[in-house]
Coordinates of C-alpha atoms and ligand atoms in Angstrom, one line a residue:
X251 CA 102.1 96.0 13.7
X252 CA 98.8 96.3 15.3
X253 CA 99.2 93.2 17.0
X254 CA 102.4 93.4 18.8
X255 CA 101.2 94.7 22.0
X256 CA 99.2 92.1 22.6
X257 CA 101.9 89.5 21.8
X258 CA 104.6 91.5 23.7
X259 CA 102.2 91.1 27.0
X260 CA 101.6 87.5 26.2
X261 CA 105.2 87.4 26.6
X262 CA 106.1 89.5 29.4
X263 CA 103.2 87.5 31.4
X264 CA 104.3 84.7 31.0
X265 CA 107.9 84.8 31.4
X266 CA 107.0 86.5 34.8
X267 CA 105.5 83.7 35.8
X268 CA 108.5 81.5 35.2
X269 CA 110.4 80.5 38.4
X270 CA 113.7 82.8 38.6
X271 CA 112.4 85.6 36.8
X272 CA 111.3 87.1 39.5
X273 CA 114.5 87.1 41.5
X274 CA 115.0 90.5 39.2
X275 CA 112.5 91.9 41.3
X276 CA 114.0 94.0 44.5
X277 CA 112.4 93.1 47.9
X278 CA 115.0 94.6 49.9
X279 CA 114.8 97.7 47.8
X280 CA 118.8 98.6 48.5
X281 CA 121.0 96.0 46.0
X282 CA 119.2 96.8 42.7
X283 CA 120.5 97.5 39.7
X284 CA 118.4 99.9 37.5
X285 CA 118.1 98.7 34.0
X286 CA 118.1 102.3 32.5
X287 CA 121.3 104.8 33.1
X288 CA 120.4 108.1 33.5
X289 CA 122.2 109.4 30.6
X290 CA 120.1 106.8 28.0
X291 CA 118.4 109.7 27.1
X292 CA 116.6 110.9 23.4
X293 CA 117.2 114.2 22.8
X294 CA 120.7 114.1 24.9
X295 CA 120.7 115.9 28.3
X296 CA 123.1 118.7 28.2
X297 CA 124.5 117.6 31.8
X298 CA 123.6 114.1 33.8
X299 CA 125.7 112.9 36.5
X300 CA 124.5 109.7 37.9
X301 CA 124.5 108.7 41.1
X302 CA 124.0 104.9 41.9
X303 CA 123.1 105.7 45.6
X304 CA 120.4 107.6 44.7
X305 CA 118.3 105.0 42.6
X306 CA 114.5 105.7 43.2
X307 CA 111.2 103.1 42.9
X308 CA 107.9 103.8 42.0
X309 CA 105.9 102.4 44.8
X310 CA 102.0 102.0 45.5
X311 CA 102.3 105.0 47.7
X312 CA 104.2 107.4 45.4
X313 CA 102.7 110.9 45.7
X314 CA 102.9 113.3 42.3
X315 CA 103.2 116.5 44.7
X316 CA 103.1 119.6 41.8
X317 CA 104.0 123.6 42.4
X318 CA 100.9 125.0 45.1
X319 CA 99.0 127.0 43.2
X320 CA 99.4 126.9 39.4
X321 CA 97.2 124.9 37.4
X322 CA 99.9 124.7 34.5
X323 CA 102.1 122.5 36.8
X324 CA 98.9 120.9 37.9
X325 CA 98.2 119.5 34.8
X326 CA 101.7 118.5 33.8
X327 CA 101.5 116.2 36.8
X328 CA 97.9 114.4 35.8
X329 CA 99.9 114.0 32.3
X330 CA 102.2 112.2 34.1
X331 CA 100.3 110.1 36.7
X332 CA 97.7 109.4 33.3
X333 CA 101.4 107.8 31.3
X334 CA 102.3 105.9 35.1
X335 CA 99.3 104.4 36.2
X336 CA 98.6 102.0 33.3
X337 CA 101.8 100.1 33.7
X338 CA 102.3 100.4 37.3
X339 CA 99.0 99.7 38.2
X340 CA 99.7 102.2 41.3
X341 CA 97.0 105.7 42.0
X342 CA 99.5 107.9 41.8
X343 CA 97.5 110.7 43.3
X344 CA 98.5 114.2 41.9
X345 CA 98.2 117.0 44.7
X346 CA 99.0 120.5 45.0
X347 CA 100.7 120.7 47.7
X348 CA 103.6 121.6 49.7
X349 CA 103.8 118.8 52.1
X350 CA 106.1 115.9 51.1
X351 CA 105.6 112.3 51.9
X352 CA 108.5 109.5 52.0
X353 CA 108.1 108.9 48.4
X354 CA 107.4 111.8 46.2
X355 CA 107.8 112.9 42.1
X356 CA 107.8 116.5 43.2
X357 CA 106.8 119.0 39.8
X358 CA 107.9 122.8 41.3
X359 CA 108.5 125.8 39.5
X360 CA 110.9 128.9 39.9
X361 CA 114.4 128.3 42.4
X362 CA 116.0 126.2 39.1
X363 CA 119.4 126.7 37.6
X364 CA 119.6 129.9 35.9
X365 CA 121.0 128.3 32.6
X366 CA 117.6 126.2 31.6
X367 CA 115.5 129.3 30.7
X368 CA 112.3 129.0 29.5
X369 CA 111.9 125.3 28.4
X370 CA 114.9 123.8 30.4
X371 CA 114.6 121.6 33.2
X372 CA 116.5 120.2 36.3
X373 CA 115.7 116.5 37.7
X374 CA 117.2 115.3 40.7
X375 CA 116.6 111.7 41.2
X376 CA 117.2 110.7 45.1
X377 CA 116.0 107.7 47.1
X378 CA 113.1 109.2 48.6
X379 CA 111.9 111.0 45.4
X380 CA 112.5 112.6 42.3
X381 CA 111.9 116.6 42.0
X382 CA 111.8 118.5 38.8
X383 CA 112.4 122.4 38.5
X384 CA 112.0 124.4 35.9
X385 CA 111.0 128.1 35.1
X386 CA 107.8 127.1 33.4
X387 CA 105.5 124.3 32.9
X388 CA 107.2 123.6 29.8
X389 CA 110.1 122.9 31.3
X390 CA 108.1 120.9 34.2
X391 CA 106.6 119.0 31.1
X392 CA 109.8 118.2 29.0
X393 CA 111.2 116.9 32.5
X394 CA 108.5 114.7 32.5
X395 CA 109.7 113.1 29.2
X396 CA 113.4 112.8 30.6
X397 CA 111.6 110.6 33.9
X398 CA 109.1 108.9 31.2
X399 CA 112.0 107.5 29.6
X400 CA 114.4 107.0 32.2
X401 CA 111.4 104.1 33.5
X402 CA 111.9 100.7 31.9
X403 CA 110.4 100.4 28.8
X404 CA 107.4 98.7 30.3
X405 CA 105.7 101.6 31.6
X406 CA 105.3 102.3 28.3
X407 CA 102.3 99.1 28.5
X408 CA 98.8 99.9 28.4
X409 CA 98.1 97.5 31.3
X410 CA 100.0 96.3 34.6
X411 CA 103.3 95.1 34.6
X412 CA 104.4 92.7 37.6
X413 CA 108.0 94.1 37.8
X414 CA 109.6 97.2 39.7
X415 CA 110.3 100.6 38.2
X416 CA 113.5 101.8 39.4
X417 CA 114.9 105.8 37.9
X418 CA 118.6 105.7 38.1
X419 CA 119.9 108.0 40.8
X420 CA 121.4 111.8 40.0
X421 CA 121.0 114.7 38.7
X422 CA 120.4 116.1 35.2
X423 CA 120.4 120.1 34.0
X424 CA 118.9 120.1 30.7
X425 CA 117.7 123.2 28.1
X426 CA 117.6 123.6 24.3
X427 CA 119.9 124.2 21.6
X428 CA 117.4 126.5 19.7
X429 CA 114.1 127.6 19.9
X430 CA 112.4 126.2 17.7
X431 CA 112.2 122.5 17.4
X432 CA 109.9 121.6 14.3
X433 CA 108.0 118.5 12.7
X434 CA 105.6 118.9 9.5
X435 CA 102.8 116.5 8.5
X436 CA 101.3 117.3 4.3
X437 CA 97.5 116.9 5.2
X438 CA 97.2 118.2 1.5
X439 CA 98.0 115.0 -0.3
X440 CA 96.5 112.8 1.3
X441 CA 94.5 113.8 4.6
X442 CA 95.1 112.5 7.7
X443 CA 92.2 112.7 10.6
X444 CA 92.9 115.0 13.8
X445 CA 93.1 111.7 15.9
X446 CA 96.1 110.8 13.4
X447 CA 97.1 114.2 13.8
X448 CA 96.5 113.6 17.9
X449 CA 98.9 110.7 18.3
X450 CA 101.6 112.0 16.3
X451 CA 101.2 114.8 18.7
X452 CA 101.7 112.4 21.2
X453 CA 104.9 110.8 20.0
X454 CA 106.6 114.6 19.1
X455 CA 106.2 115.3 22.6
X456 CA 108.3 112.6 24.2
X457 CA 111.1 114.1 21.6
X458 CA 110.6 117.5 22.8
X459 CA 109.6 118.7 19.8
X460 CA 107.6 122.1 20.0
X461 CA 106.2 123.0 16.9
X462 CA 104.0 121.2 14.4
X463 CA 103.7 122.6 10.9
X464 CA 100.8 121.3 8.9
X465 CA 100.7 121.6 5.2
X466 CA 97.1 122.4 4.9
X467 CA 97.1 123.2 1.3
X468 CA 97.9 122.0 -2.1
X469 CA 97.8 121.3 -5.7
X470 CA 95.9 118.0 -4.4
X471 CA 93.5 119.4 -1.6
X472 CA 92.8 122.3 0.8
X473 CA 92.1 120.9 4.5
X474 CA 91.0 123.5 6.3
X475 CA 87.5 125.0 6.6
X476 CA 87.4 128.9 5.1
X477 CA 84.0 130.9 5.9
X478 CA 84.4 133.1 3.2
X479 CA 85.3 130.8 0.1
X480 CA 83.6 127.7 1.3
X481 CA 83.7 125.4 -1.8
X482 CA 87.5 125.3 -0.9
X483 CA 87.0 122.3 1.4
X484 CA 84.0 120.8 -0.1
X485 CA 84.9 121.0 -3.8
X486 CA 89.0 121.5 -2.8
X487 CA 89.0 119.3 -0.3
X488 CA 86.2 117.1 -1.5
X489 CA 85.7 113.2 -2.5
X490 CA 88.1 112.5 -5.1
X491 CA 91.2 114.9 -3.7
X492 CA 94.6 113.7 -2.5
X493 CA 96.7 111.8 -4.9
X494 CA 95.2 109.3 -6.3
X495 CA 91.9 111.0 -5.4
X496 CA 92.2 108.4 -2.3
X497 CA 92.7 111.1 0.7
X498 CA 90.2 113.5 0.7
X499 CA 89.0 115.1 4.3
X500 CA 90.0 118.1 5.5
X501 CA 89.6 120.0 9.3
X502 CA 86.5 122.3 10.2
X503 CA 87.5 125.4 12.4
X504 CA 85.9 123.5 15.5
X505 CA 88.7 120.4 14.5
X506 CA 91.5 123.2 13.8
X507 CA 91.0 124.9 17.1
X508 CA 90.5 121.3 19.0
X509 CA 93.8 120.4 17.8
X510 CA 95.7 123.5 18.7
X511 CA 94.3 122.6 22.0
X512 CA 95.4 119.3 21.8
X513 CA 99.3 120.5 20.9
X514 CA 99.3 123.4 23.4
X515 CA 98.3 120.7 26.2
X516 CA 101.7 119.2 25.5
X517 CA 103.8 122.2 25.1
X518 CA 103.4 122.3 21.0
X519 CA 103.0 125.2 18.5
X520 CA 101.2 124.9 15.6
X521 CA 101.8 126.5 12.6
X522 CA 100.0 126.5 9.6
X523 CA 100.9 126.8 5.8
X524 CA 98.7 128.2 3.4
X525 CA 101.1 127.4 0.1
X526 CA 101.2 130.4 -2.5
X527 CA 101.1 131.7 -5.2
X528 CA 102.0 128.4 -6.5
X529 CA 100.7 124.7 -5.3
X530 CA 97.4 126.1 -5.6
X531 CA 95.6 124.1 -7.9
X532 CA 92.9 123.0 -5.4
X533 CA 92.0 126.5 -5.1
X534 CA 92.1 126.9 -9.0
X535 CA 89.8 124.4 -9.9
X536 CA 87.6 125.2 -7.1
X537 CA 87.2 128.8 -8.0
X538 CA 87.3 129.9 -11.5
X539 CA 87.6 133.8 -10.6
X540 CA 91.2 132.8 -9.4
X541 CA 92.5 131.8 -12.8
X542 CA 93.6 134.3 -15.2
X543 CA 91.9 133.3 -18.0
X544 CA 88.4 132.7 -15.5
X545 CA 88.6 129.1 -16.3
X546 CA 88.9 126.7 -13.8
X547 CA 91.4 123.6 -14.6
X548 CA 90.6 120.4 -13.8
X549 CA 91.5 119.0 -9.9
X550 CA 94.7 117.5 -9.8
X551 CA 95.9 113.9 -8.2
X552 CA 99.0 113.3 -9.7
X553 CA 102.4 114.1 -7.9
X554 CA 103.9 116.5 -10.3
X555 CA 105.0 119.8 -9.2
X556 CA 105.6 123.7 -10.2
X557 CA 102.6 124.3 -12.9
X558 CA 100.1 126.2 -10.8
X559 CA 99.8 129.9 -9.9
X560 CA 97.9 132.2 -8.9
X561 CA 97.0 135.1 -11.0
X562 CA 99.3 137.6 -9.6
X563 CA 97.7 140.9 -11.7
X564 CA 93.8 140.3 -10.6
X565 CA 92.8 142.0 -7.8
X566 CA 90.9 139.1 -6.6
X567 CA 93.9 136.9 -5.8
X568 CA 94.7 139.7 -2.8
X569 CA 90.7 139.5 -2.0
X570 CA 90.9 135.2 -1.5
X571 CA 94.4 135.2 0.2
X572 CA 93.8 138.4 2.3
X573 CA 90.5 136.3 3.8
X574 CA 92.5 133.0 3.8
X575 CA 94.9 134.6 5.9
X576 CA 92.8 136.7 7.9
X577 CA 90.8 133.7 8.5
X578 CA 93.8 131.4 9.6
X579 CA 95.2 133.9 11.6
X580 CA 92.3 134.3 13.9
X581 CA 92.3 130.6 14.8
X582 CA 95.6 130.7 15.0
X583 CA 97.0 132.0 18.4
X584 CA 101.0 130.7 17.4
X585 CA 103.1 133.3 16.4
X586 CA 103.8 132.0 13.3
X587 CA 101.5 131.6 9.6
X588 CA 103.3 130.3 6.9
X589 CA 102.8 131.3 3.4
X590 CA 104.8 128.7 1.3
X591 CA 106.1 130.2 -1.6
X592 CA 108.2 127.1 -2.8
X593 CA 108.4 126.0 -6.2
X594 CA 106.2 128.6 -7.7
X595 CA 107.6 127.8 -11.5
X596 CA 104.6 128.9 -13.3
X597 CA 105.5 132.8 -11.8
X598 CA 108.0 134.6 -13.2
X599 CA 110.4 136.3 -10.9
X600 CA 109.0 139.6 -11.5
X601 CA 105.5 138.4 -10.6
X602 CA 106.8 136.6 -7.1
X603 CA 108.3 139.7 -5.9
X604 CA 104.4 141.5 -6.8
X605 CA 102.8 138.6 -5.1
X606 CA 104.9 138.7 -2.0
X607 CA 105.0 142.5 -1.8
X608 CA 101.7 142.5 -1.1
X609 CA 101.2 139.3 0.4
X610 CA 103.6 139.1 3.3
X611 CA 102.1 142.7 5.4
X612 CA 99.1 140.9 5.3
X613 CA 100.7 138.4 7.6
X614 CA 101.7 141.3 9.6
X615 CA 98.5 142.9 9.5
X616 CA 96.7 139.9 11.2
X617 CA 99.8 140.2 14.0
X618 CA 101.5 137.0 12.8
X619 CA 105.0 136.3 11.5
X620 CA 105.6 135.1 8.5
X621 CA 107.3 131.8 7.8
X622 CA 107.4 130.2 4.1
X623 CA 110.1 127.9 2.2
X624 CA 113.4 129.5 1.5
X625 CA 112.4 130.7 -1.7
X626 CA 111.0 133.8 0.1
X627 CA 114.5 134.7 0.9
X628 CA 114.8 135.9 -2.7
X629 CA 112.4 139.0 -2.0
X630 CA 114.3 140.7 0.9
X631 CA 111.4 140.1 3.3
X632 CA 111.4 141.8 6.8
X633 CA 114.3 140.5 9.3
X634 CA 111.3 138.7 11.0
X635 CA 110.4 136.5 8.5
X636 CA 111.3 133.1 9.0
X637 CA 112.7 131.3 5.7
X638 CA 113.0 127.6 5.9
X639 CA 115.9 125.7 3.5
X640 CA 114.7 122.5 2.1
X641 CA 117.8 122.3 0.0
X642 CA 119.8 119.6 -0.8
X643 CA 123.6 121.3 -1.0
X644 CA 125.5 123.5 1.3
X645 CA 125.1 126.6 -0.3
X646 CA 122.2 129.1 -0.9
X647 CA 123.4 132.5 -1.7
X648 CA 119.7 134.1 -1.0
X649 CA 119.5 132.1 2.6
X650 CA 122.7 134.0 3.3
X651 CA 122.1 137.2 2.5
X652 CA 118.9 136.8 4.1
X653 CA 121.0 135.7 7.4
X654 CA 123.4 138.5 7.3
X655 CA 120.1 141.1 6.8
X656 CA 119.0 139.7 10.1
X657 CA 116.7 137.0 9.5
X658 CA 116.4 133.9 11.9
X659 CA 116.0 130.5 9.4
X660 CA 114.4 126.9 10.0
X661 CA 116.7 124.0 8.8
X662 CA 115.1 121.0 6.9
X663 CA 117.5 120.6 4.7
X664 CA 115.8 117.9 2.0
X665 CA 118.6 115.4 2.0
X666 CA 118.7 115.2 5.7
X667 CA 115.8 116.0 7.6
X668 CA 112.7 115.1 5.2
X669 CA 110.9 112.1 6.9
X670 CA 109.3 110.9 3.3
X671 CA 113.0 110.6 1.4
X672 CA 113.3 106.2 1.4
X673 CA 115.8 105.4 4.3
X674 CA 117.5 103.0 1.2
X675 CA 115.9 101.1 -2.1
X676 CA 113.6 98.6 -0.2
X677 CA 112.0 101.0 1.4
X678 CA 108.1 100.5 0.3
X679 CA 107.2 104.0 1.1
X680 CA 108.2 107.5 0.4
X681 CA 110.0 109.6 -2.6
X682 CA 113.7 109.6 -3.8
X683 CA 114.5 112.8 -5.1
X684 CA 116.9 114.1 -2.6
X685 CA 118.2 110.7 -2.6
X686 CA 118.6 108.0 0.3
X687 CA 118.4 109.0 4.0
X688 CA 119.3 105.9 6.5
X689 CA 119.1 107.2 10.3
X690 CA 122.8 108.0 10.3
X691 CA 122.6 110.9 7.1
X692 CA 119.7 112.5 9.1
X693 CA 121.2 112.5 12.2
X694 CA 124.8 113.4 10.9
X695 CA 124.6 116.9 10.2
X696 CA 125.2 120.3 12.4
X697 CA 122.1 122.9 12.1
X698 CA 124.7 125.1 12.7
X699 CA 126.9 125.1 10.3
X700 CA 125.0 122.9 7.1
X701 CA 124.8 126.3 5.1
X702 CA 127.3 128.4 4.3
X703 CA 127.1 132.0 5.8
X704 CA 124.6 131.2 7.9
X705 CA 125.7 130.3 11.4
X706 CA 123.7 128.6 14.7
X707 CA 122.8 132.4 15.8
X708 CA 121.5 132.8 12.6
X709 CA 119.3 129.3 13.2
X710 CA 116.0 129.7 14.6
X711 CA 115.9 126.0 14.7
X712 CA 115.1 122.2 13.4
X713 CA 112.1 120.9 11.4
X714 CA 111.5 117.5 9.9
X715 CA 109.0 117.4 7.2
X716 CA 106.7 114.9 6.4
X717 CA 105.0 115.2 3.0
X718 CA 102.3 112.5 2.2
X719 CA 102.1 111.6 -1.4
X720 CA 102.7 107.5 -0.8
X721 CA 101.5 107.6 3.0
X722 CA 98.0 107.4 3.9
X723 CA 97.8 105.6 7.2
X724 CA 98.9 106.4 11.0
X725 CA 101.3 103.6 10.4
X726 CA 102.5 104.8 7.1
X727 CA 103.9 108.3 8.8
X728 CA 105.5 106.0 11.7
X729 CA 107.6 104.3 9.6
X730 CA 109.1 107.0 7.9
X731 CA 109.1 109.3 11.0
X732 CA 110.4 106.4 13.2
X733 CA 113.5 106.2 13.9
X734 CA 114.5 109.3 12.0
X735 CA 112.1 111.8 13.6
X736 CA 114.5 111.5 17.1
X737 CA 117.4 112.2 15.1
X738 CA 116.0 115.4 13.9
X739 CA 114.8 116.1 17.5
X740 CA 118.4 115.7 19.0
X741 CA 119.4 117.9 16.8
X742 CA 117.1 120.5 17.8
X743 CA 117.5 120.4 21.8
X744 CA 120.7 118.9 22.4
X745 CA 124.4 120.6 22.9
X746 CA 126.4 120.3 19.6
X747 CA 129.6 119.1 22.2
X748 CA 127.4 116.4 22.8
X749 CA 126.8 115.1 19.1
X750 CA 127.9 111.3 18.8
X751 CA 126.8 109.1 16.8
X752 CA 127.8 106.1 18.8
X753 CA 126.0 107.1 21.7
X754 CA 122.6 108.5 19.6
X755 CA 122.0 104.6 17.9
X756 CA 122.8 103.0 21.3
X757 CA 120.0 105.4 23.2
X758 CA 118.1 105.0 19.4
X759 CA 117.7 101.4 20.3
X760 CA 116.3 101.4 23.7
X761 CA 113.4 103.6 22.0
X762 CA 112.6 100.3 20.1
X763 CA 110.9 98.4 22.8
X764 CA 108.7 101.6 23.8
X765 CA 107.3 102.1 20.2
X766 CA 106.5 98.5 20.2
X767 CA 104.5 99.2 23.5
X768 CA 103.1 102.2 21.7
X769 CA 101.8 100.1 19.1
X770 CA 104.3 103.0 16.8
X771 CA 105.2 101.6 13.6
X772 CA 109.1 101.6 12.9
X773 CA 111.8 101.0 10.6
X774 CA 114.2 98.8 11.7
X775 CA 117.4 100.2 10.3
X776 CA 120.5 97.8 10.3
X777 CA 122.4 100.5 11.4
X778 CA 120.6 100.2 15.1
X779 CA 121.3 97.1 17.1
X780 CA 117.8 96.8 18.1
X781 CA 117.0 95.3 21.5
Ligands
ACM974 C1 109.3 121.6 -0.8 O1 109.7 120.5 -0.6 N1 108.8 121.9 -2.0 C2 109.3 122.7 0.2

């Protein structure tokens, strides 16, 4: 896949040098015909009414003019000049300013429509410019995506393109569905570096995706650094960990912190999962102190599931996790620390409900909010805890109750929204358990309403989980992610009025071309008519 850019230019070159293909081009600037429509869109714009008066083109002398005096919207422009200038070739200067000039992309806060909120945007696309408005510079920066992809899918080239770059005219009003708007990437299985980490980063964005979950520990590794019981990345995270014992690594504070930087800088939350009291084993045979018996069992790199725990009646279990989480939460300045608490089959009942008792003030104690897998439902938590289904029916009696107590939930439901499940029985990569998922099952589904008793107020949001037992490389997570992440994504942001199926694989395909750009692995799914 590597290699594609390079042939896709080879290409493009050359068939712009062909006689006639230039007559695409526009010299007079007033008869052409953008290729994109303003509503070809992924995640759906709530409201876009197109105006074919009002097309506007990127021109050497286009001005990013952002919001006089705030750095935030600032930076949001030099994001965007930095995605324009390779393709276009043009400067793009970015100033803070409030003069305009003939042909301006115009980033302002504040004086938007009262419906977009906190991360909602309005884009007005005229000829002399484009201007974005929005309440913050997270809306500013997920307007940004809407222009990004409402540019041919050329811009999306690392070098110039001879061709023009026309947005389709009008005006879009666009804001979220809910809150929270999730991916998850396993570094516990097999680790995956923080440049990995970077340019998935990089491709959640354009999906407006705001929150990253890592899965930073496991029966297979622990990945990130802990002053206090330091052998858990050396040993626990050490040569040999991951399945196979082919993906050890794991991040240092300094590599944590640099990629919360990194997300922030592009509007995303991370949140990280410590997984208890069971999927510990990394831990376990790391420390012996944390087995019951006070013998350490040997390190793990199979894929089974469910057979470790942590000793629930020693009082050094609540010493480690109390300076695990105390640890995480300081480098941690998201909201949110997620404690896990899935498939812990070697605890009984009576010993979960211990372990959480005590575990989940902690979590408050170091000012986060808990989050864990919706097993944690079972123990009555606080109404702020955040349970998130990974189930693969309709129904979860706990989840409910849980809703009706108060509690806000995170849908990934396994058979719809996991990015690892093999889109059918070719598929080289990824697990089967929940069973097949081709882009329509993940995208067919309403947040909602997928559980019964609990309804959309009741849903926090989306997330899509990645976990990494058969995927070791950048490309490996593409392919799985790609085309369904999106799907997952719509979900998230868009208006439920505006689900359609139709319409999602038609915009699904134009993505195509720009991952190819990207150099982003993807799986071609028959049920896209790829461009
Ligand atoms: C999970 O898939 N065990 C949350």
């Amino acid at each position: 896949m590597r290699q594609r850019r390079t042939l896709a230019g080879v290409l493009t070159v050359a068939a712009l040098c062909l006689p006639g293909f230039t007559a695409t081009a526009d010299d007079a600037g007033t008869t052409h015909v953008p290729e994109r429509q303003l509503t070809d869109v992924v995640p759906a714009p709530v409201e876009a009414k197109p105006d074919p008066r009002a097309d506007f083109r990127l021109s050497p002398f286009t001005l990013i003019r952002t919001q006089p005096g705030s750095a935030e919207a600032k930076r949001v422009g030099e994001q965007l000049a930095a995605v324009l200038r390779p393709a276009t070739g043009y400067p793009l200067p970015v100033a803070a300013t409030k003069r305009s000039w003939p042909s301006t992309i115009s980033l302002l806060l504040g004086k938007a429509d009262p419906r977009i909120g906190d991360e909602g945007y309005r884009l007005d696309v005229a000829r002399r410019g484009v201007t974005i408005r929005a309440n913050t510079a997270a809306g500013l920066f997920a307007g940004t995506q809407t222009l990004r992809q409402l540019l041919p899918a050329e811009i999306e080239a690392d070098r110039p393109q001879r061709r023009t770059w026309t947005v389709p005219g009008g005006k879009i009003v666009d804001y979220p569905r809910f809150a929270y708007r999730g991916a998850m990437l396993d570094l516990a299985r097999h680790f995956h570096t923080p440049d990995e980490v970077k340019a998935y980063i990089d491709e959640l964005a354009q999906y407006k995706i705001n929150h990253l979950h890592l899965h930073l520990t496991d029966d297979q590794g622990w990945r990130i650094q802990i002053d206090s019981w330091p052998e858990l990345t050396t040993t626990g995270g050490g040569p040999g960990t991951g399945v196979d014992g082919e993906g050890p690594g794991y991040l240092t504070k300094a590599e944590y912190t640099d990629l919360i930087g990194y997300a922030a800088a592009r509007h995303i939350t991370i949140v990280p999962e410590i997984d208890m009291p069971g999927h510990t084993n990394a831990a376990q045979s790391t420390y012996a102190e944390l087995n019951c018996d006070g013998v350490a069992p040997p390190p793990r790199t199979d894929i089974e599931v469910g057979y470790s725990s942590l000793c629930i009646d020693k009082e050094i279990t609540y010493t480690f996790v109390e300076d695990v989480i105390r640890e995480v939460a300081e480098m941690t300045p998201g909201p949110y620390l997620h404690i896990g608490g899935d498939e812990a089959h070697a605890t009984t009942e009576e010993d979960y409900q211990k372990f959480m008792d005590r575990v989940l003030p902690m979590v408050y104690k170091y000012g986060k909010r808990p989050a864990g897998w919706n097993e944690i439902a079972k123990v009555d938590p606080p109404a702020s805890a955040v349970p998130q289904f990974w189930g693969t029916t309709n129904t979860n009696a706990d989840l409910a109750e849980a809703a009706a107590r108060g509690n806000q939930v995170i849908m990934s439901p396994a058979n719809k929204a996991y990015l690892d499940m093999k889109y059918d029985q070719n598929t080289p990569l990824g697990l089967s358990w929940a069973g097949y998922t081709e882009v329509r099952d993940a995208y067919d589904w309403d947040p909602g309403s997928h559980v019964e008793g609990v309804g959309a107020e009741s849903v926090l949001g989306v997330e899509a989980p990645l976990w990494s037992e058969t995927l070791r490389t950048l490309d490996d997570i593409e392919y799985m992610a790609f085309p369904r992440l999106p799907a997952i994504a719509e979900l998230g942001w868009s208006a439920r009025a505006s689900h359609d199926w139709e319409s999602f694989r038609e915009r699904l395909a134009e993505q195509g071309p720009r991952w190819e750009w990207r150099d982003v692995d993807f799986y071609r799914s028959p049920q896209v008519d790829w461009r």
